[in-house]
XYZ file of C-alpha atoms in Angstrom:
261
model
C -5.976 -17.234 -37.253
C -8.307 -14.766 -35.362
C -8.293 -16.279 -31.561
C -9.872 -13.179 -30.114
C -13.341 -11.186 -30.737
C -13.378 -7.843 -28.815
C -14.284 -4.284 -28.810
C -13.197 -0.777 -27.570
C -16.182 -0.501 -25.540
C -15.513 -1.708 -21.851
C -12.280 -3.267 -23.393
C -14.346 -6.213 -23.349
C -13.439 -9.537 -24.938
C -16.485 -11.110 -26.460
C -14.699 -14.592 -27.572
C -11.385 -16.547 -27.242
C -11.262 -19.416 -29.668
C -8.741 -21.876 -28.068
C -7.790 -24.946 -30.207
C -11.649 -24.983 -31.314
C -13.193 -24.531 -28.137
C -15.237 -21.194 -27.966
C -14.691 -20.161 -24.217
C -17.195 -17.614 -23.594
C -20.895 -17.251 -24.151
C -21.778 -14.216 -25.971
C -25.745 -13.230 -26.368
C -26.990 -13.622 -30.053
C -29.165 -10.595 -29.204
C -26.195 -8.104 -27.876
C -25.935 -6.257 -31.190
C -29.607 -5.114 -30.656
C -28.914 -3.242 -27.408
C -26.628 -0.418 -26.015
C -24.040 -0.694 -23.788
C -21.932 -3.742 -22.804
C -22.761 -6.982 -24.591
C -24.337 -9.901 -22.582
C -21.380 -12.320 -22.621
C -17.637 -12.120 -22.899
C -15.715 -10.694 -20.194
C -16.732 -7.414 -18.903
C -14.332 -5.468 -16.672
C -16.074 -4.147 -13.285
C -14.680 -0.968 -11.762
C -14.694 0.843 -9.598
C -17.776 -0.801 -7.928
C -18.444 -4.529 -8.198
C -22.505 -5.173 -8.758
C -24.780 -2.833 -6.669
C -22.106 -3.040 -3.517
C -22.008 1.056 -3.332
C -23.573 4.073 -4.402
C -22.391 4.011 -8.548
C -23.996 2.518 -11.537
C -23.953 -1.185 -11.451
C -20.725 -2.661 -11.904
C -19.126 0.718 -12.120
C -18.851 2.911 -15.016
C -15.767 1.848 -16.959
C -17.301 -0.910 -19.037
C -19.533 1.757 -20.323
C -16.433 3.832 -21.706
C -14.467 3.400 -24.805
C -11.154 2.315 -24.122
C -8.214 2.701 -26.309
C -6.658 0.128 -28.113
C -2.714 0.307 -27.662
C -1.403 -2.962 -28.882
C -3.577 -5.802 -30.873
C -1.009 -8.493 -32.311
C -0.819 -11.987 -33.731
C 2.420 -14.364 -34.292
C 3.401 -17.879 -33.826
C -0.229 -18.626 -33.168
C -0.440 -16.317 -30.170
C -2.944 -13.308 -30.537
C -2.396 -10.589 -27.605
C -4.500 -7.023 -26.895
C -3.637 -4.241 -24.944
C -6.490 -1.728 -23.706
C -6.110 1.367 -21.457
C -8.463 3.843 -20.622
C -7.314 7.221 -18.952
C -9.398 8.802 -16.634
C -8.558 12.299 -15.280
C -10.046 14.277 -12.061
C -13.266 15.539 -13.239
C -13.799 13.046 -15.748
C -16.287 11.100 -13.639
C -18.654 13.529 -12.159
C -19.750 10.841 -9.715
C -15.873 9.680 -8.801
C -13.716 12.347 -8.256
C -10.430 10.589 -8.842
C -7.613 10.020 -11.575
C -6.838 6.440 -12.731
C -5.184 4.311 -15.816
C -6.786 1.039 -16.235
C -5.107 -1.476 -18.493
C -6.684 -4.903 -20.059
C -3.853 -7.042 -21.468
C -4.954 -10.260 -22.923
C -3.103 -13.092 -24.106
C -4.420 -16.341 -26.403
C -2.244 -19.328 -27.379
C -3.196 -22.717 -28.387
C -5.561 -24.114 -25.286
C -4.810 -20.835 -22.918
C -6.194 -17.410 -22.492
C -4.651 -14.934 -19.776
C -6.205 -11.528 -18.372
C -3.892 -8.908 -16.467
C -5.844 -5.977 -15.107
C -3.752 -3.222 -13.826
C -5.237 -0.148 -12.007
C -3.053 2.713 -11.131
C -3.623 5.667 -8.999
C -2.466 8.684 -11.361
C -4.202 11.549 -9.326
C -3.776 13.349 -6.092
C -5.694 11.526 -3.404
C -6.524 7.956 -2.025
C -9.404 5.684 -3.461
C -10.637 2.573 -2.505
C -12.243 0.267 -5.917
C -14.313 -2.789 -5.610
C -15.046 -5.284 -8.956
C -12.802 -7.361 -11.101
C -13.673 -9.237 -14.223
C -17.026 -11.022 -15.283
C -16.542 -14.221 -17.783
C -19.479 -15.872 -19.205
C -18.050 -19.181 -19.726
C -19.729 -21.296 -22.237
C -21.338 -24.457 -21.337
C -23.225 -27.335 -22.829
C -26.185 -27.358 -20.656
C -25.765 -25.466 -17.097
C -28.181 -28.446 -15.691
C -25.235 -30.782 -16.323
C -22.217 -28.473 -15.605
C -20.048 -28.791 -12.330
C -17.677 -26.348 -10.641
C -14.835 -28.222 -8.507
C -12.713 -26.404 -6.088
C -14.423 -24.508 -3.658
C -15.327 -26.817 -1.269
C -14.845 -25.739 2.542
C -14.876 -22.221 1.445
C -17.007 -19.301 3.291
C -20.305 -18.248 1.218
C -22.738 -15.597 0.730
C -25.834 -16.484 -1.119
C -28.436 -13.707 -1.671
C -30.975 -16.074 -2.402
C -29.591 -18.606 0.379
C -29.073 -16.351 3.510
C -28.537 -19.764 5.686
C -25.624 -20.758 3.401
C -22.300 -20.080 4.844
C -20.118 -22.663 3.540
C -19.507 -25.075 0.478
C -19.751 -28.371 2.000
C -20.123 -29.895 -1.523
C -17.285 -31.395 -3.352
C -19.004 -29.899 -6.563
C -21.251 -27.006 -7.168
C -24.147 -27.962 -9.159
C -26.876 -25.670 -11.010
C -31.014 -26.242 -11.346
C -33.372 -23.990 -12.588
C -33.333 -21.606 -9.695
C -31.024 -18.511 -9.559
C -27.316 -18.761 -8.306
C -25.624 -15.683 -7.091
C -22.843 -16.868 -4.505
C -19.952 -15.020 -3.040
C -17.177 -16.979 -2.265
C -14.171 -16.342 0.278
C -11.211 -17.400 -1.529
C -9.696 -17.744 -4.985
C -8.171 -21.211 -5.073
C -7.728 -22.758 -8.885
C -11.318 -23.996 -10.057
C -12.598 -26.566 -12.626
C -15.721 -25.941 -14.445
C -16.803 -29.174 -16.374
C -19.209 -28.940 -18.825
C -19.871 -31.823 -21.618
C -16.449 -32.944 -23.316
C -14.718 -29.525 -22.193
C -12.793 -29.179 -18.674
C -11.771 -25.437 -17.891
C -9.465 -25.146 -15.384
C -9.303 -21.290 -14.286
C -6.840 -19.619 -11.615
C -6.848 -16.251 -10.234
C -4.251 -14.255 -8.448
C -4.687 -10.858 -6.473
C -8.477 -11.402 -6.012
C -10.139 -12.512 -3.051
C -12.955 -14.116 -4.207
C -15.151 -15.879 -6.653
C -18.434 -14.740 -7.658
C -20.521 -17.528 -9.266
C -23.755 -16.573 -11.031
C -26.448 -17.846 -13.559
C -29.973 -15.996 -14.004
C -31.908 -19.397 -13.665
C -35.184 -19.572 -15.671
C -36.986 -16.936 -13.570
C -34.443 -14.522 -13.306
C -33.577 -14.999 -17.042
C -37.161 -14.123 -18.033
C -35.907 -10.366 -16.994
C -33.012 -9.750 -18.926
C -34.049 -8.695 -22.180
C -30.956 -9.024 -24.087
C -31.047 -13.027 -23.371
C -32.687 -15.296 -25.997
C -35.478 -17.744 -24.108
C -33.478 -20.721 -22.856
C -29.972 -19.261 -23.127
C -29.802 -18.971 -19.215
C -28.595 -22.704 -19.889
C -25.827 -21.712 -21.900
C -23.633 -19.926 -19.379
C -22.412 -19.996 -16.091
C -20.377 -16.587 -14.887
C -17.391 -17.592 -12.774
C -15.823 -13.886 -11.678
C -12.533 -13.423 -9.871
C -13.178 -10.133 -8.002
C -12.565 -7.976 -4.991
C -15.576 -7.290 -2.729
C -15.494 -7.560 0.865
C -11.864 -6.891 0.817
C -11.727 -3.442 -1.198
C -8.369 -2.555 -3.084
C -7.158 0.785 -1.785
C -4.430 2.369 -3.831
C -2.374 5.454 -2.366
C -1.460 8.030 -4.878
C 0.897 6.173 -7.336
C 0.206 2.894 -6.069
C -0.798 -0.049 -8.400
C -3.116 -3.223 -8.775
C -2.847 -6.005 -11.145
C -5.340 -8.949 -10.912
C -4.788 -11.959 -13.241
C -7.178 -14.391 -14.589
C -5.890 -17.646 -16.179
C -8.176 -20.212 -18.594
C -7.078 -23.379 -19.889
C -8.654 -26.123 -21.856
C -7.318 -28.893 -19.603
C -9.082 -31.897 -22.049
C -11.529 -33.032 -24.467
C -12.970 -35.899 -25.405
C -12.104 -37.506 -28.652
């Protein structure tokens, strides 16, 4: 049984099927466009979004990674992708790095391990992380639990500084909130309940383009903005600094906790 759908461009996992539950959204128009697919789990490196001078979300998601391992046994499927960048390979980023993405899927759980190793001769810093598009029945009915009390920065509501509500709910307007902290979260959507855990990431980014924002996304069908919510484990305001030979390892766990009969 195939649990994971993936491709070498960006080492992008497009889907994880956990005990019959498709966890991620992927746009049906993705194959019509070059570059990263709208959906799945893009890797963001060495820059998160437009926080810096590089291309949005960095260049790693636009490069072909090497699949070192792909195996399946006893109901488990595992992937191991690597990207080696030598100094001078990327003109706008004069460093050397080894990136690895390891993924394990079994039963009702999928785990991601993102590793960054400084293989060059100079220190560098980076922001970024993972950008999962979680599939939901309808974003207008979905809820996220676990964010209450966290400091928050909202690009479209600058007056908002703290998550006071126990549940984050969604409407038709764009949501782009950066939460300071990475506690375990629960995403509720219809009969599906997902538990999300992160390690060594300092923030959660929660994003949905809303009705108006989705109109600018050519690779997204009309109405499909209601089919996903992005909940991203990231490092943004606390960039990772790696000396020569140092390594960063960030983890994301996704578990289907329960489903209605």
